[in-house]
Short mmCIF file of C-alpha atoms in Angstrom, two decimals:
data_model
loop_
_atom_site.label_atom_id
_atom_site.label_comp_id
_atom_site.label_asym_id
_atom_site.label_seq_id
_atom_site.Cartn_x
_atom_site.Cartn_y
_atom_site.Cartn_z
CA MET A 5 15.36 39.15 -3.04
CA ILE A 6 16.29 36.12 -0.93
CA LEU A 7 13.77 35.37 1.80
CA LEU A 8 15.50 32.35 3.41
CA ASN A 9 18.77 30.53 2.90
CA LEU A 10 19.75 27.01 4.03
CA ASP A 11 23.52 26.55 4.00
CA ASN A 12 24.89 22.97 4.25
CA VAL A 13 22.17 21.89 6.72
CA ALA A 14 21.89 18.44 8.12
CA LYS A 15 19.08 16.76 9.99
CA TYR A 16 19.12 13.56 12.11
CA TYR A 17 16.47 11.60 13.87
CA GLY A 18 18.37 9.89 16.63
CA THR A 19 21.32 8.44 14.71
CA HIS A 20 19.54 8.25 11.46
CA LEU A 21 20.60 10.84 8.94
CA ILE A 22 17.67 12.39 6.98
CA PHE A 23 19.71 14.76 4.79
CA ASN A 24 23.22 16.28 4.83
CA SER A 25 25.12 19.15 3.23
CA LEU A 26 21.80 20.50 1.83
CA SER A 27 21.69 24.13 0.58
CA TRP A 28 18.64 26.00 -0.71
CA GLN A 29 17.68 29.59 -1.27
CA ILE A 30 14.06 30.68 -1.56
CA GLY A 31 13.30 33.94 -3.26
CA GLU A 32 10.40 36.38 -3.33
CA GLY A 33 7.40 35.26 -5.40
CA GLU A 34 8.57 31.66 -5.90
CA ARG A 35 5.99 28.91 -6.18
CA ILE A 36 7.70 25.58 -5.35
CA GLY A 37 6.52 22.01 -5.26
CA LEU A 38 8.55 19.92 -2.83
CA VAL A 39 8.43 16.30 -4.01
CA GLY A 40 10.17 12.96 -3.22
CA PRO A 41 9.42 9.46 -1.97
CA ASN A 42 7.88 8.83 1.41
CA GLY A 43 10.56 9.04 4.10
CA ALA A 44 12.76 11.29 2.12
CA GLY A 45 12.52 14.07 4.81
CA LYS A 46 10.17 16.54 3.06
CA SER A 47 8.21 17.42 6.24
CA SER A 48 11.44 17.77 8.23
CA LEU A 49 12.79 20.16 5.66
CA LEU A 50 9.60 22.13 5.74
CA ARG A 51 9.94 22.50 9.47
CA LEU A 52 13.44 23.85 9.05
CA LEU A 53 12.19 26.40 6.58
CA SER A 54 9.57 27.46 9.15
CA THR A 55 12.41 28.00 11.67
CA GLN A 56 10.35 25.84 14.13
CA GLU A 57 13.35 23.48 14.19
CA PRO A 58 16.95 24.37 14.07
CA PRO A 59 19.23 22.23 11.78
CA ASP A 60 21.58 19.81 13.50
CA GLU A 61 24.37 21.10 11.28
CA GLY A 62 24.81 24.06 9.02
CA GLN A 63 22.92 27.27 9.16
CA ALA A 64 19.42 28.47 8.34
CA ALA A 65 19.31 32.35 7.83
CA ALA A 66 16.09 34.29 7.34
CA ARG A 67 15.55 37.78 6.01
CA ARG A 68 14.96 40.24 8.90
CA SER A 69 11.27 40.49 9.89
CA LEU A 70 10.43 37.46 7.58
CA LYS A 71 7.01 36.15 8.43
CA VAL A 72 6.51 32.42 7.82
CA ALA A 73 3.38 30.42 8.21
CA LEU A 74 3.30 26.60 8.28
CA LEU A 75 0.30 24.37 7.68
CA PRO A 76 1.43 20.94 9.08
CA GLN A 77 0.39 17.56 7.66
CA GLU A 78 -1.65 16.72 10.70
CA VAL A 79 -3.65 19.50 12.45
CA HIS A 80 -4.91 19.26 15.98
CA VAL A 81 -8.34 20.85 16.88
CA PRO A 82 -8.64 22.34 20.41
CA GLY A 83 -11.96 21.40 22.17
CA GLY A 84 -14.69 23.83 21.41
CA SER A 85 -12.92 25.32 18.33
CA THR A 86 -14.94 26.64 15.37
CA PRO A 87 -13.59 27.45 11.85
CA LEU A 88 -13.80 31.15 12.74
CA SER A 89 -11.97 30.80 16.02
CA VAL A 90 -9.21 28.76 14.46
CA ALA A 91 -8.81 31.17 11.57
CA MET A 92 -8.57 34.23 13.90
CA SER A 93 -6.19 32.32 16.30
CA GLY A 94 -3.44 32.92 13.66
CA SER A 95 -3.07 36.26 15.44
CA ALA A 96 -1.60 35.20 18.82
CA ASP A 97 -2.75 38.22 20.69
CA LEU A 98 -6.25 38.13 19.24
CA GLY A 99 -6.45 34.37 19.77
CA ALA A 100 -5.61 34.71 23.42
CA LEU A 101 -8.24 37.48 23.75
CA ILE A 102 -10.96 35.29 22.05
CA ALA A 103 -10.10 32.40 24.29
CA ALA A 104 -10.39 34.61 27.42
CA ILE A 105 -13.81 36.05 26.26
CA GLU A 106 -15.11 32.60 25.64
CA ARG A 107 -14.03 31.51 29.11
CA ALA A 108 -15.86 34.50 30.68
CA GLU A 109 -18.98 33.72 28.66
CA THR A 110 -18.81 30.14 29.86
CA ALA A 111 -18.58 31.39 33.49
CA PHE A 112 -21.84 33.23 33.05
CA ALA A 113 -23.54 29.87 32.82
CA ASP A 114 -21.90 28.51 35.95
CA PRO A 115 -24.53 28.24 38.82
CA ASP A 116 -21.94 29.14 41.35
CA VAL A 117 -21.31 32.47 39.46
CA TYR A 118 -24.92 33.58 38.50
CA GLY A 119 -26.05 32.62 41.93
CA ASP A 120 -23.43 35.04 43.47
CA MET A 121 -24.05 38.69 42.55
CA GLU A 122 -20.63 39.77 43.53
CA ARG A 123 -18.86 37.12 41.40
CA LEU A 124 -21.35 37.71 38.60
CA GLY A 125 -20.46 41.40 38.61
CA ALA A 126 -16.69 40.64 38.55
CA VAL A 127 -17.17 38.35 35.55
CA ALA A 128 -19.32 40.82 33.68
CA GLU A 129 -16.67 43.57 34.29
CA GLU A 130 -13.87 41.26 33.17
CA HIS A 131 -15.88 40.38 30.06
CA ALA A 132 -16.52 44.01 29.17
CA ARG A 133 -12.78 44.76 29.57
CA LEU A 134 -11.80 42.01 27.30
CA VAL A 135 -14.41 42.88 24.65
CA GLN A 136 -13.05 46.45 24.60
CA GLN A 137 -9.47 45.16 24.18
CA TYR A 138 -10.68 42.98 21.36
CA GLU A 139 -12.21 45.84 19.61
CA GLU A 140 -9.26 48.07 20.04
CA ALA A 141 -6.96 45.34 18.68
CA GLY A 142 -8.91 45.19 15.42
CA GLY A 143 -10.87 42.08 16.25
CA GLU A 144 -13.81 42.99 14.22
CA ARG A 145 -11.78 43.73 11.17
CA LEU A 146 -9.95 40.40 11.51
CA ARG A 147 -13.38 38.66 12.01
CA ASN A 148 -14.72 40.14 8.75
CA ALA A 149 -11.59 39.07 6.96
CA ALA A 150 -11.68 35.58 8.41
CA THR A 151 -15.38 35.34 7.45
CA GLY A 152 -14.68 36.44 3.90
CA LEU A 153 -11.74 33.92 3.52
CA LEU A 154 -13.64 30.95 5.02
CA THR A 155 -16.70 31.48 2.85
CA SER A 156 -14.44 31.62 -0.25
CA MET A 157 -13.12 28.24 0.91
CA GLY A 158 -16.68 26.79 0.89
CA PHE A 159 -17.80 27.23 4.51
CA SER A 160 -21.36 28.62 4.98
CA LEU A 161 -21.97 31.53 7.40
CA THR A 162 -23.50 29.06 9.78
CA GLU A 163 -20.71 26.47 9.46
CA ILE A 164 -18.03 28.98 10.37
CA GLU A 165 -19.34 29.03 13.98
CA GLU A 166 -20.12 25.33 14.36
CA PRO A 167 -17.79 22.93 16.23
CA LEU A 168 -14.83 22.07 14.04
CA SER A 169 -14.52 18.67 15.74
CA THR A 170 -17.59 17.49 13.80
CA MET A 171 -16.25 18.45 10.45
CA SER A 172 -14.10 16.54 7.95
CA GLY A 173 -10.37 16.42 7.89
CA GLY A 174 -10.39 18.60 4.84
CA GLN A 175 -12.47 21.28 6.36
CA LYS A 176 -10.11 21.31 9.47
CA LYS A 177 -7.15 21.92 7.23
CA LEU A 178 -8.84 24.65 5.28
CA ALA A 179 -9.72 26.37 8.66
CA TYR A 180 -6.08 26.29 9.68
CA LEU A 181 -5.02 27.47 6.25
CA ALA A 182 -7.19 30.55 6.69
CA GLY A 183 -5.43 31.18 10.02
CA CYS A 184 -2.07 31.01 8.20
CA LEU A 185 -3.18 33.38 5.50
CA LEU A 186 -4.63 35.86 7.93
CA THR A 187 -1.05 36.34 9.45
CA GLU A 188 -0.08 37.83 6.01
CA PRO A 189 3.07 35.75 5.76
CA ASP A 190 5.83 36.36 3.27
CA LEU A 191 6.46 32.61 3.02
CA LEU A 192 3.67 30.05 3.17
CA LEU A 193 4.60 26.38 3.77
CA LEU A 194 1.93 23.78 3.04
CA ASP A 195 2.41 20.18 4.09
CA GLU A 196 -0.18 18.08 2.04
CA PRO A 197 -2.92 20.84 2.12
CA ASP A 198 -5.16 18.78 -0.09
CA ASN A 199 -5.50 15.70 2.05
CA HIS A 200 -9.16 14.73 2.58
CA LEU A 201 -10.49 17.45 0.24
CA ASP A 202 -13.09 16.49 -2.42
CA LEU A 203 -12.70 17.72 -5.95
CA GLU A 204 -14.62 20.96 -5.25
CA GLY A 205 -12.43 21.70 -2.22
CA LYS A 206 -9.18 21.11 -4.17
CA ALA A 207 -10.44 23.59 -6.84
CA ARG A 208 -11.04 26.18 -4.07
CA LEU A 209 -7.56 25.48 -2.52
CA GLU A 210 -5.80 25.92 -5.84
CA ALA A 211 -7.67 29.29 -6.33
CA THR A 212 -6.61 30.31 -2.81
CA ILE A 213 -2.96 29.48 -3.33
CA ARG A 214 -2.88 31.27 -6.77
CA ALA A 215 -4.40 34.39 -5.05
CA PHE A 216 -1.75 34.48 -2.34
CA ASN A 217 0.89 37.18 -3.04
CA GLY A 218 3.89 35.77 -1.16
CA SER A 219 6.17 32.75 -1.83
CA VAL A 220 4.84 29.25 -1.36
CA VAL A 221 6.46 25.81 -0.79
CA ILE A 222 3.92 22.90 -1.17
CA ILE A 223 4.31 19.25 -0.31
CA SER A 224 1.74 17.28 -2.24
CA HIS A 225 1.14 13.93 -3.92
CA ASP A 226 -1.56 15.55 -6.09
CA ARG A 227 0.24 16.08 -9.47
CA TYR A 228 -2.75 18.04 -10.92
CA LEU A 229 -2.54 20.58 -7.97
CA LEU A 230 1.18 20.95 -8.52
CA ASP A 231 0.62 21.68 -12.18
CA GLU A 232 -1.94 24.29 -11.30
CA THR A 233 -0.06 26.21 -8.57
CA VAL A 234 3.73 25.99 -8.87
CA ASN A 235 6.42 27.05 -11.30
CA LYS A 236 9.33 25.22 -9.77
CA ILE A 237 9.86 21.68 -8.47
CA ALA A 238 12.38 20.83 -5.62
CA GLU A 239 13.11 17.10 -5.60
CA LEU A 240 14.38 15.74 -2.34
CA GLU A 241 15.79 12.19 -2.82
CA GLY A 242 18.52 10.32 -1.09
CA GLY A 243 19.38 13.37 1.10
CA ARG A 244 20.00 15.61 -2.03
CA LEU A 245 17.89 18.54 -3.30
CA ARG A 246 17.58 19.31 -6.96
CA LEU A 247 15.61 22.17 -8.52
CA TYR A 248 13.64 22.05 -11.88
CA ILE A 249 11.93 24.98 -13.55
CA GLY A 250 8.35 24.46 -14.51
CA THR A 251 5.27 22.39 -13.35
CA TYR A 252 5.16 18.80 -12.13
CA SER A 253 4.49 17.49 -15.67
CA SER A 254 7.46 19.55 -17.04
CA TYR A 255 9.58 18.16 -14.14
CA ALA A 256 8.59 14.54 -15.03
CA MET A 257 9.67 15.05 -18.63
CA GLN A 258 12.95 16.87 -17.71
CA LYS A 259 13.70 14.08 -15.23
CA GLU A 260 13.18 11.27 -17.81
CA LEU A 261 15.37 13.12 -20.39
CA GLU A 262 17.96 13.74 -17.79
CA MET A 263 18.07 10.14 -16.77
CA VAL A 264 18.46 8.97 -20.42
CA LYS A 265 21.35 11.52 -21.03
CA GLN A 266 23.05 10.59 -17.77
CA GLN A 267 22.90 6.94 -18.65
CA ALA A 268 24.37 7.68 -22.15
CA ASP A 269 27.20 9.82 -20.60
CA TYR A 270 27.86 7.21 -17.93
CA VAL A 271 28.19 4.34 -20.55
CA ALA A 272 30.42 6.46 -22.78
CA GLN A 273 32.66 7.49 -19.81
CA GLN A 274 32.90 3.93 -18.57
CA LYS A 275 34.06 2.85 -22.12
CA GLU A 276 36.67 5.67 -22.06
CA ILE A 277 37.89 4.55 -18.55
CA GLN A 278 38.12 1.03 -19.65
CA ARG A 279 40.26 1.99 -22.72
CA LEU A 280 42.51 4.14 -20.51
CA GLU A 281 42.84 1.37 -17.95
CA GLU A 282 43.73 -1.14 -20.57
CA ALA A 283 46.43 1.33 -21.91
CA VAL A 284 47.82 1.62 -18.29
CA VAL A 285 48.12 -2.11 -18.06
CA ARG A 286 49.72 -2.35 -21.47
CA PHE A 287 52.36 0.36 -20.77
CA LYS A 288 53.16 -1.21 -17.33
CA GLU A 289 53.61 -4.52 -19.05
CA TRP A 290 56.00 -3.06 -21.64
CA ALA A 291 57.88 -1.25 -18.95
CA SER A 292 58.40 -4.54 -17.03
CA ARG A 293 59.78 -6.19 -20.18
CA VAL A 294 62.09 -3.43 -21.29
CA VAL A 295 63.26 -0.89 -18.71
CA ASP A 296 62.01 2.29 -20.55
CA GLU A 297 61.12 5.47 -18.52
CA ARG A 298 58.92 6.55 -21.44
CA HIS A 299 56.50 3.60 -20.94
CA ILE A 300 56.36 4.32 -17.15
CA LYS A 301 55.50 7.96 -17.83
CA GLN A 302 52.75 7.07 -20.35
CA ALA A 303 51.17 4.69 -17.83
CA ARG A 304 51.27 7.48 -15.17
CA ASN A 305 49.74 9.95 -17.54
CA LYS A 306 46.84 7.63 -18.50
CA GLN A 307 46.16 6.95 -14.83
CA ARG A 308 46.12 10.77 -14.19
CA GLN A 309 43.54 11.06 -16.91
CA ILE A 310 41.32 8.64 -15.20
CA ASP A 311 41.84 10.26 -11.72
CA ARG A 312 41.16 13.74 -12.97
CA MET A 313 37.87 12.91 -14.68
CA GLU A 314 34.74 14.28 -13.20
CA LYS A 315 33.00 10.99 -12.74
CA VAL A 316 29.43 10.63 -14.07
CA GLU A 317 27.32 8.82 -11.38
CA ARG A 318 25.56 5.79 -12.44
CA PRO A 319 21.89 6.82 -12.70
CA VAL A 320 19.20 5.11 -10.80
CA LEU A 321 16.93 4.54 -13.74
CA GLN A 322 14.51 2.51 -11.63
CA ARG A 323 14.23 3.34 -7.93
CA ARG A 324 12.91 0.42 -5.97
CA LYS A 325 9.20 0.37 -6.40
CA ILE A 326 6.27 -1.81 -5.40
CA ASN A 327 5.84 -4.65 -7.82
CA LEU A 328 2.15 -4.70 -8.49
CA GLN A 329 0.57 -7.05 -11.10
CA LEU A 330 -3.13 -7.45 -11.29
CA HIS A 331 -4.42 -10.54 -13.08
CA PRO A 332 -7.97 -11.85 -12.82
CA HIS A 333 -8.32 -15.60 -12.34
CA GLN A 334 -11.08 -15.65 -14.95
CA ARG A 335 -12.57 -13.22 -17.45
CA GLY A 336 -16.19 -12.89 -16.16
CA GLY A 337 -19.25 -12.11 -18.05
CA GLN A 338 -19.93 -9.05 -20.26
CA LYS A 339 -22.45 -7.65 -17.91
CA VAL A 340 -20.61 -7.02 -14.52
CA ILE A 341 -22.84 -4.94 -12.18
CA GLU A 342 -26.36 -3.51 -12.63
CA LEU A 343 -27.93 -1.00 -10.30
CA ARG A 344 -31.70 -1.30 -10.49
CA GLY A 345 -33.44 1.65 -8.93
CA ILE A 346 -31.20 1.76 -5.86
CA SER A 347 -32.17 4.02 -2.96
CA LYS A 348 -30.71 4.39 0.43
CA SER A 349 -32.04 6.41 3.51
CA PHE A 350 -30.76 6.75 7.03
CA SER A 351 -32.71 7.82 10.13
CA ASN A 352 -32.06 11.38 11.00
CA ASN A 353 -32.16 11.07 14.83
CA GLY A 354 -35.91 10.92 14.85
CA HIS A 355 -36.28 13.82 12.61
CA GLY A 356 -37.22 11.98 9.38
CA THR A 357 -34.77 10.37 7.00
CA ASN A 358 -31.74 11.38 5.13
CA ASP A 359 -32.12 10.18 1.47
CA VAL A 360 -28.42 9.56 0.37
CA LEU A 361 -29.24 7.66 -2.88
CA ARG A 362 -32.47 8.09 -4.87
CA LYS A 363 -33.70 5.52 -7.35
CA MET A 364 -30.34 5.07 -8.97
CA SER A 365 -29.63 2.96 -11.94
CA GLY A 366 -26.46 2.15 -13.77
CA LEU A 367 -24.69 -0.60 -15.80
CA VAL A 368 -21.13 -1.62 -15.58
CA HIS A 369 -19.71 -3.58 -18.56
CA HIS A 370 -16.63 -5.83 -18.62
CA GLY A 371 -13.34 -3.89 -19.08
CA GLU A 372 -14.74 -0.54 -18.30
CA ARG A 373 -12.80 1.99 -16.13
CA ILE A 374 -15.40 4.14 -14.26
CA GLY A 375 -14.51 7.08 -12.07
CA LEU A 376 -17.07 7.76 -9.39
CA VAL A 377 -16.91 11.50 -8.31
CA GLY A 378 -18.86 13.82 -6.13
CA GLN A 379 -18.58 16.04 -3.00
CA ASN A 380 -17.59 14.57 0.37
CA GLY A 381 -20.80 13.27 1.92
CA ALA A 382 -22.56 12.67 -1.44
CA GLY A 383 -22.77 8.93 -0.73
CA LYS A 384 -19.99 7.47 -2.87
CA SER A 385 -18.71 5.14 -0.17
CA VAL A 386 -22.25 4.15 0.76
CA LEU A 387 -22.86 3.24 -3.00
CA PHE A 388 -19.60 1.17 -3.00
CA ARG A 389 -20.74 -0.73 0.13
CA ILE A 390 -24.04 -1.64 -1.52
CA MET A 391 -22.41 -2.71 -4.70
CA ALA A 392 -19.97 -4.91 -2.67
CA GLY A 393 -22.89 -6.54 -0.80
CA GLU A 394 -21.80 -4.99 2.57
CA MET A 395 -24.94 -2.93 3.02
CA GLU A 396 -28.55 -3.42 1.83
CA PRO A 397 -30.30 -0.78 -0.16
CA THR A 398 -33.56 0.68 1.23
CA THR A 399 -35.19 -0.05 -2.17
CA GLY A 400 -34.03 -1.52 -5.44
CA GLU A 401 -31.44 -4.14 -5.94
CA VAL A 402 -27.88 -4.79 -7.22
CA TRP A 403 -27.28 -7.51 -9.62
CA VAL A 404 -23.70 -8.83 -9.83
CA GLY A 405 -22.75 -11.30 -12.60
CA PRO A 406 -22.53 -14.99 -11.42
CA SER A 407 -18.86 -15.21 -12.64
CA ILE A 408 -17.79 -11.89 -11.09
CA ARG A 409 -15.34 -11.86 -8.29
CA LEU A 410 -15.17 -8.47 -6.56
CA GLY A 411 -12.00 -7.14 -5.14
CA ARG A 412 -12.45 -4.20 -2.62
CA TYR A 413 -10.06 -1.42 -1.57
CA THR A 414 -11.37 0.47 1.43
CA GLN A 415 -10.57 4.21 2.11
CA GLU A 416 -9.87 3.80 5.78
CA HIS A 417 -8.31 0.30 5.39
CA GLN A 418 -11.36 -1.27 7.11
CA SER A 419 -10.76 -4.49 5.08
CA LEU A 420 -7.59 -5.20 7.02
CA ASP A 421 -7.55 -6.98 10.40
CA MET A 422 -5.60 -4.36 12.56
CA ASN A 423 -4.47 -6.81 15.08
CA SER A 424 -2.85 -9.20 12.57
CA SER A 425 0.41 -8.93 10.89
CA ALA A 426 0.91 -8.34 7.21
CA VAL A 427 2.34 -11.82 6.88
CA GLU A 428 -0.82 -13.38 8.49
CA ILE A 429 -3.14 -11.34 6.22
CA VAL A 430 -1.57 -12.32 2.97
CA ARG A 431 -1.49 -16.02 4.00
CA ARG A 432 -5.16 -15.86 4.61
CA VAL A 433 -5.80 -14.45 1.20
CA LYS A 434 -3.71 -17.01 -0.47
CA PRO A 435 -2.17 -20.11 1.36
CA MET A 436 1.64 -20.04 1.16
CA TYR A 437 4.66 -20.83 3.30
CA GLU A 438 5.80 -18.17 5.67
CA GLU A 439 9.01 -17.65 3.71
CA GLN A 440 7.06 -17.10 0.60
CA ALA A 441 4.81 -14.52 2.24
CA TYR A 442 7.86 -12.57 3.47
CA GLY A 443 9.27 -12.64 0.03
CA PHE A 444 5.99 -11.60 -1.53
CA LEU A 445 5.66 -8.63 1.00
CA GLY A 446 9.20 -7.59 0.11
CA ARG A 447 7.87 -6.84 -3.42
CA PHE A 448 5.62 -4.17 -1.74
CA LEU A 449 8.59 -2.74 0.20
CA PHE A 450 7.89 -4.46 3.58
CA SER A 451 10.96 -5.24 5.58
CA TYR A 452 10.97 -8.49 7.59
CA GLU A 453 10.40 -6.49 10.74
CA LYS A 454 7.50 -4.47 9.28
CA ALA A 455 5.90 -7.52 7.87
CA ARG A 456 5.68 -9.02 11.50
CA ARG A 457 4.21 -5.91 13.05
CA PRO A 458 0.43 -5.67 13.88
CA VAL A 459 -1.20 -3.71 10.98
CA ARG A 460 -2.41 -1.03 13.42
CA THR A 461 1.17 0.10 13.91
CA LEU A 462 1.83 0.59 10.15
CA SER A 463 1.78 4.05 8.52
CA GLY A 464 -1.05 5.02 6.11
CA GLY A 465 1.24 4.29 3.08
CA GLU A 466 2.13 0.86 4.45
CA LYS A 467 -1.49 -0.08 5.06
CA ALA A 468 -2.32 1.09 1.44
CA ARG A 469 0.50 -1.02 -0.07
CA LEU A 470 -0.76 -4.07 2.04
CA GLN A 471 -4.29 -3.58 0.60
CA LEU A 472 -2.90 -3.50 -2.95
CA ALA A 473 -0.90 -6.68 -2.07
CA THR A 474 -4.11 -8.45 -1.10
CA LEU A 475 -5.82 -7.31 -4.20
CA MET A 476 -3.07 -8.74 -6.30
CA LEU A 477 -3.41 -12.16 -4.62
CA SER A 478 -7.25 -12.20 -4.84
CA GLY A 479 -7.46 -12.63 -8.56
CA ALA A 480 -10.66 -10.55 -8.63
CA ASN A 481 -12.01 -9.57 -12.10
CA CYS A 482 -13.84 -6.45 -10.82
CA LEU A 483 -12.13 -3.92 -8.53
CA LEU A 484 -14.00 -1.47 -6.39
CA LEU A 485 -11.33 1.07 -5.26
CA ASP A 486 -12.25 3.67 -2.72
CA GLU A 487 -9.60 6.44 -2.81
CA PRO A 488 -6.69 4.08 -3.53
CA THR A 489 -4.09 6.83 -4.02
CA ASN A 490 -4.57 8.44 -0.57
CA ASN A 491 -1.32 7.83 1.45
CA LEU A 492 0.57 6.61 -1.67
CA ASP A 493 3.49 8.62 -2.84
CA ILE A 494 3.65 9.70 -6.47
CA GLU A 495 5.89 6.75 -7.55
CA SER A 496 3.60 4.15 -6.00
CA THR A 497 0.54 5.86 -7.64
CA GLU A 498 2.21 5.68 -10.99
CA VAL A 499 2.87 1.95 -10.40
CA LEU A 500 -0.91 1.55 -9.65
CA GLU A 501 -1.78 3.46 -12.80
CA SER A 502 0.42 1.14 -14.88
CA ALA A 503 -0.92 -2.01 -13.21
CA LEU A 504 -4.58 -0.82 -13.89
CA ALA A 505 -3.67 -0.14 -17.52
CA ASP A 506 -2.56 -3.68 -17.97
CA TYR A 507 -5.42 -5.23 -15.85
CA GLU A 508 -7.80 -7.25 -17.99
CA GLY A 509 -10.77 -6.91 -15.64
CA THR A 510 -13.22 -4.10 -14.69
CA VAL A 511 -12.40 -1.08 -12.43
CA VAL A 512 -14.87 1.28 -10.61
CA VAL A 513 -12.86 3.74 -8.62
CA ILE A 514 -13.67 6.67 -6.18
CA SER A 515 -10.88 9.32 -6.42
CA HIS A 516 -10.19 13.01 -5.81
CA ASP A 517 -6.87 12.56 -7.73
CA ARG A 518 -7.71 14.22 -10.95
CA TYR A 519 -4.37 13.33 -12.68
CA PHE A 520 -5.01 9.69 -11.75
CA LEU A 521 -8.65 9.93 -13.10
CA ASP A 522 -7.34 11.18 -16.39
CA ARG A 523 -4.78 8.38 -16.75
CA VAL A 524 -7.06 5.55 -15.66
CA VAL A 525 -10.76 6.05 -16.35
CA ASP A 526 -12.78 6.16 -19.49
CA ARG A 527 -16.21 7.11 -18.03
CA ILE A 528 -17.29 9.33 -15.19
CA TRP A 529 -20.23 8.65 -12.78
CA GLU A 530 -21.13 11.91 -10.98
CA LEU A 531 -23.04 11.36 -7.74
CA LYS A 532 -24.96 14.51 -6.88
CA ASP A 533 -28.11 15.04 -4.71
CA GLY A 534 -28.49 11.34 -4.58
CA ARG A 535 -28.67 10.83 -8.28
CA LEU A 536 -26.26 9.31 -10.82
CA ARG A 537 -25.19 11.10 -14.05
CA GLU A 538 -22.79 9.63 -16.66
CA PHE A 539 -20.08 11.29 -18.73
CA ASP A 540 -17.83 9.83 -21.32
CA GLY A 541 -14.11 10.29 -20.94
CA GLY A 542 -11.81 11.07 -18.11
CA TRP A 543 -11.60 14.05 -15.67
CA SER A 544 -10.49 16.64 -18.19
CA ASP A 545 -13.36 15.58 -20.52
CA TYR A 546 -15.78 15.89 -17.53
CA VAL A 547 -14.44 19.39 -16.75
CA GLU A 548 -14.76 20.52 -20.42
CA GLN A 549 -18.50 19.66 -20.23
CA GLY A 550 -18.85 22.28 -17.44
CA GLN A 551 -19.36 19.86 -14.58
CA ARG A 552 -16.63 20.99 -12.26
#
């Protein structure tokens, strides 16, 4: 049964056309991954599916009584919210009641209220009335369901009632996802639900999506997540939507074979068109020499053949991508970095210390590709800062080879001067004429106008590409990469994977992108409880050893 139908819809932002004449039917039980380059309009399409925004042209028709829930790319946390209150606010009526009860409870602490018996009595009466309404509306049942769902997503019983504003971006998204699920939607729309989640969080997210009984459309740059959760891929590119049956890996293979076949068909058809066009010219020339109606008819017939052909479009075998090439200026020694009994402690607001790293030792050899994994908060970025010399360990030392030149990619783009332009930044890394700098940035998909803007105004993807550009210019022979695929679309991630495969230096990378880890690293460092454990192989080998 069809849940929702888009019929020749179009969407504009101002005068800019995002997509046009787009049609799509979503049926019951479908699990769809929506993919495409950054800026293709995926989030806009998801909002059309949610019926939050009408199309500018065409029609969006939903099945009567269809319930749709949308998890947006960016979630906004109201002040004082907890994971439990956010999850329960998915029910609009109960959400309003909970907010009213919280306001009444806040009023009890107001000196003007508890010092005035009449006002205190009125507030107590209102509070009792609201609590009764809450109970009659099934509030306790929903609370129990929300508690069970949140704990299955990794929240502890104490965390579900703590301020959400103090939690990670991934936890905020999971709380909002719980709210979406508790509305029991027929169609669940997820816009990059895995952003900011660690590996354990992603595994829980995948289990949650697989357990959902309705239809799902997911936008994600995590190819592993798509392989685990969807059975169909919808590709949005150049304003067109194309559907492929299977997981992301299946889609990638189908797409490659399709491009090869389209190229062969295009070449064959162009040869046939050329042959027919030459025949048209020949018959016209004969007709001009000897007046013969037969030659004129033959020329017309050949031209009709050309006009009636269903033309094969010239395939875009190579969409414009970033041009990333990583070449160290020198090889460096065989021993790159050695951790010698590293410990790191932080003061815990006068209540002792928090030991993040504990007597940690490890050795990085030339040419190795090491993936550093662990839960959010395990200390991965702290370890990177110590390895890069940006932070001193509490005890122990880091030895870096004398011929080693480190290149650093920071997760929050802290290495970039936010007040400078991209042009100014690359010219600081490597002296060059301004024209050369603009040309170089063009290889990373920066327009002239974008290259002149302050970095703080750029998108996350643009900042990521700029960091990669500076790494390319640095000539470093050891790269410390902290979540380099965050904010990159799938194509840019694949370019990075290829560049790292050709790179002759050493790589240590923090990543929650399991597909990326499988394609890039040959050793895993697991950071857990302040200690380091080593495993040979990539992510899949690590999982097979029961470490997930």
